[in-house]
């Protein structure tokens, strides 16, 4: 069973290793603390669900399929995107329907879907916290994307609780979970 401590440890290790390549140790540690604090403040005592896929990636894929579709190349598209021909047809049908009724839709023609909360926190809130910790803005955005990718690939479909007990463990150990001092 995957625990919240294991997830935090993996994320902190990733962010520390990435931050230490461009910044000093103090900034790398501050960035790691910023990650935990951001997650703890946004998910304290609640379940944090890690999505199976990033919906934006699926939307981009569907747009590419729709743009590449010529009317006779469904077999080639199914091979290119590793989907069945039936799935290609379903995507084309959905995109056509969305394009005929543009009101209330985003630029892709698909209904605006809500991004999972954990990805909102990582993409929108975490970069701000990383900048406050001393990481450059461009590096903060890159780190946020790497954290989101790590979560979605390694811990896909997992729900964990970021509890007060986890914060207490963290404070007892000193700095942060993955680097006991």
Coordinates of C-alpha atoms in Angstrom, one line a residue:
X1 CA 0.0 0.0 0.0
X2 CA 1.3 3.4 -0.9
X3 CA 1.3 5.9 1.9
X4 CA 1.3 9.7 1.8
X5 CA 4.8 9.7 3.4
X6 CA 6.1 7.6 0.4
X7 CA 4.6 10.0 -2.1
X8 CA 6.0 13.1 -0.3
X9 CA 9.4 11.4 0.0
X10 CA 9.5 10.7 -3.7
X11 CA 8.4 14.2 -4.6
X12 CA 10.8 15.8 -2.2
X13 CA 13.7 13.7 -3.5
X14 CA 12.8 14.7 -7.1
X15 CA 12.5 18.4 -6.3
X16 CA 15.7 18.4 -4.2
X17 CA 17.7 16.7 -7.0
X18 CA 16.4 19.1 -9.6
X19 CA 16.8 22.2 -7.5
X20 CA 20.3 21.4 -6.4
X21 CA 21.6 21.3 -10.0
X22 CA 20.9 25.0 -10.5
X23 CA 20.7 26.4 -7.0
X24 CA 22.6 26.2 -3.7
X25 CA 21.7 23.6 -1.0
X26 CA 19.8 26.2 1.1
X27 CA 17.5 27.0 -1.9
X28 CA 17.0 23.3 -2.7
X29 CA 16.0 22.6 0.9
X30 CA 13.7 25.6 0.9
X31 CA 12.1 24.4 -2.4
X32 CA 11.5 21.0 -0.9
X33 CA 9.9 22.6 2.2
X34 CA 7.8 24.8 -0.1
X35 CA 6.5 21.6 -1.9
X36 CA 5.4 20.0 1.3
X37 CA 3.9 23.1 2.8
X38 CA 1.9 23.8 -0.4
X39 CA 0.5 20.3 -0.4
X40 CA -0.2 20.3 3.3
X41 CA -1.9 23.7 3.2
X42 CA -4.1 22.7 0.3
X43 CA -4.9 19.1 1.3
X44 CA -4.5 19.1 5.1
X45 CA -6.8 16.4 6.5
X46 CA -8.3 15.7 3.1
X47 CA -7.8 13.1 0.5
X48 CA -5.5 14.1 -2.3
X49 CA -6.4 12.2 -5.4
X50 CA -3.7 11.7 -8.0
X51 CA -5.4 11.5 -11.5
X52 CA -4.7 8.6 -13.8
X53 CA -4.0 11.0 -16.7
X54 CA -3.8 14.6 -17.4
X55 CA -7.0 15.6 -19.2
X56 CA -5.2 18.4 -21.0
X57 CA -2.9 15.8 -22.7
X58 CA -6.0 13.9 -23.8
X59 CA -7.6 17.1 -25.2
X60 CA -4.4 17.9 -27.1
X61 CA -4.3 14.3 -28.5
X62 CA -7.9 14.5 -29.6
X63 CA -7.3 17.8 -31.3
X64 CA -4.3 16.3 -33.1
X65 CA -6.4 13.4 -34.2
X66 CA -9.2 15.7 -35.4
X67 CA -6.7 17.9 -37.3
X68 CA -4.9 14.9 -38.9
X69 CA -8.2 13.2 -39.9
X70 CA -8.7 13.3 -43.7
X71 CA -11.8 11.1 -43.9
X72 CA -10.0 8.0 -45.1
X73 CA -7.0 7.7 -42.8
X74 CA -8.6 6.3 -39.7
X75 CA -6.4 3.2 -39.8
X76 CA -3.2 5.2 -39.9
X77 CA -4.4 7.4 -37.0
X78 CA -5.2 4.3 -34.9
X79 CA -1.7 3.1 -35.4
X80 CA -0.1 6.5 -34.8
X81 CA -2.1 7.2 -31.6
X82 CA -2.3 3.6 -30.5
X83 CA -6.1 3.6 -30.4
X84 CA -8.6 1.3 -32.0
X85 CA -10.4 2.5 -35.2
X86 CA -13.6 2.7 -33.2
X87 CA -12.0 5.0 -30.7
X88 CA -10.7 7.3 -33.5
X89 CA -14.3 7.4 -34.9
X90 CA -15.7 8.3 -31.5
X91 CA -13.2 11.1 -31.0
X92 CA -13.9 12.5 -34.5
X93 CA -17.7 12.3 -33.8
X94 CA -17.2 14.1 -30.5
X95 CA -15.0 16.8 -32.0
X96 CA -17.4 17.4 -34.9
X97 CA -20.3 17.8 -32.6
X98 CA -18.4 20.2 -30.4
X99 CA -17.3 22.3 -33.4
X100 CA -20.9 22.7 -34.6
X101 CA -22.0 24.2 -31.3
X102 CA -19.2 26.6 -30.3
X103 CA -21.0 28.4 -27.5
X104 CA -19.8 27.5 -24.0
X105 CA -16.7 25.7 -25.3
X106 CA -13.0 26.4 -25.2
X107 CA -10.7 27.0 -28.1
X108 CA -10.4 23.2 -28.8
X109 CA -14.1 22.8 -29.4
X110 CA -14.4 20.5 -26.4
X111 CA -16.4 21.3 -23.3
X112 CA -14.2 22.9 -20.7
X113 CA -13.2 20.2 -18.3
X114 CA -12.1 20.8 -14.8
X115 CA -8.5 20.0 -14.0
X116 CA -8.1 17.7 -11.0
X117 CA -7.4 19.7 -7.9
X118 CA -4.0 18.3 -7.2
X119 CA -2.9 19.4 -10.7
X120 CA -4.3 22.9 -10.1
X121 CA -2.3 23.1 -6.9
X122 CA 0.9 21.9 -8.5
X123 CA 0.6 24.0 -11.7
X124 CA -0.8 27.2 -10.2
X125 CA 0.2 27.4 -6.5
X126 CA 3.4 25.5 -6.3
X127 CA 5.4 27.7 -8.7
X128 CA 4.6 30.8 -6.6
X129 CA 5.8 29.0 -3.4
X130 CA 9.0 27.9 -5.2
X131 CA 9.8 31.4 -6.3
X132 CA 9.3 32.6 -2.7
X133 CA 11.8 29.8 -1.7
X134 CA 14.4 31.4 -4.1
X135 CA 13.9 29.3 -7.3
X136 CA 13.8 31.3 -10.5
X137 CA 10.4 31.6 -12.1
X138 CA 11.3 29.5 -15.2
X139 CA 12.8 26.8 -13.0
X140 CA 9.7 26.9 -10.7
X141 CA 7.4 26.2 -13.7
X142 CA 9.7 23.4 -14.9
X143 CA 9.8 21.8 -11.5
X144 CA 6.0 22.0 -11.2
X145 CA 5.6 20.2 -14.5
X146 CA 8.1 17.5 -13.4
X147 CA 6.3 17.1 -10.1
X148 CA 2.9 16.7 -11.9
X149 CA 4.4 14.3 -14.3
X150 CA 6.0 12.2 -11.6
X151 CA 2.7 12.1 -9.7
X152 CA 0.6 11.1 -12.7
X153 CA 3.1 8.4 -13.9
X154 CA 4.3 6.9 -10.6
X155 CA 1.3 7.2 -8.3
X156 CA -1.6 7.2 -10.8
X157 CA -5.1 6.7 -9.4
X158 CA -3.9 6.9 -5.7
X159 CA -5.8 8.7 -3.0
X160 CA -3.8 9.6 0.1
X161 CA -4.4 11.9 3.1
X162 CA -2.0 14.7 3.9
X163 CA -2.6 14.6 7.7
X164 CA -1.5 16.6 10.7
X165 CA 0.3 13.5 11.8
X166 CA 2.5 13.7 8.7
X167 CA 3.4 17.3 9.6
X168 CA 4.3 16.2 13.2
X169 CA 6.5 13.5 11.9
X170 CA 8.2 16.0 9.6
X171 CA 8.8 18.5 12.5
X172 CA 10.2 15.7 14.7
X173 CA 12.6 14.6 12.1
X174 CA 13.9 18.1 11.6
X175 CA 14.2 19.3 8.0
X176 CA 12.2 17.2 5.6
X177 CA 11.2 13.6 5.3
X178 CA 13.7 12.2 2.8
X179 CA 16.8 13.8 4.2
X180 CA 17.1 12.9 7.9
X181 CA 19.8 15.1 9.5

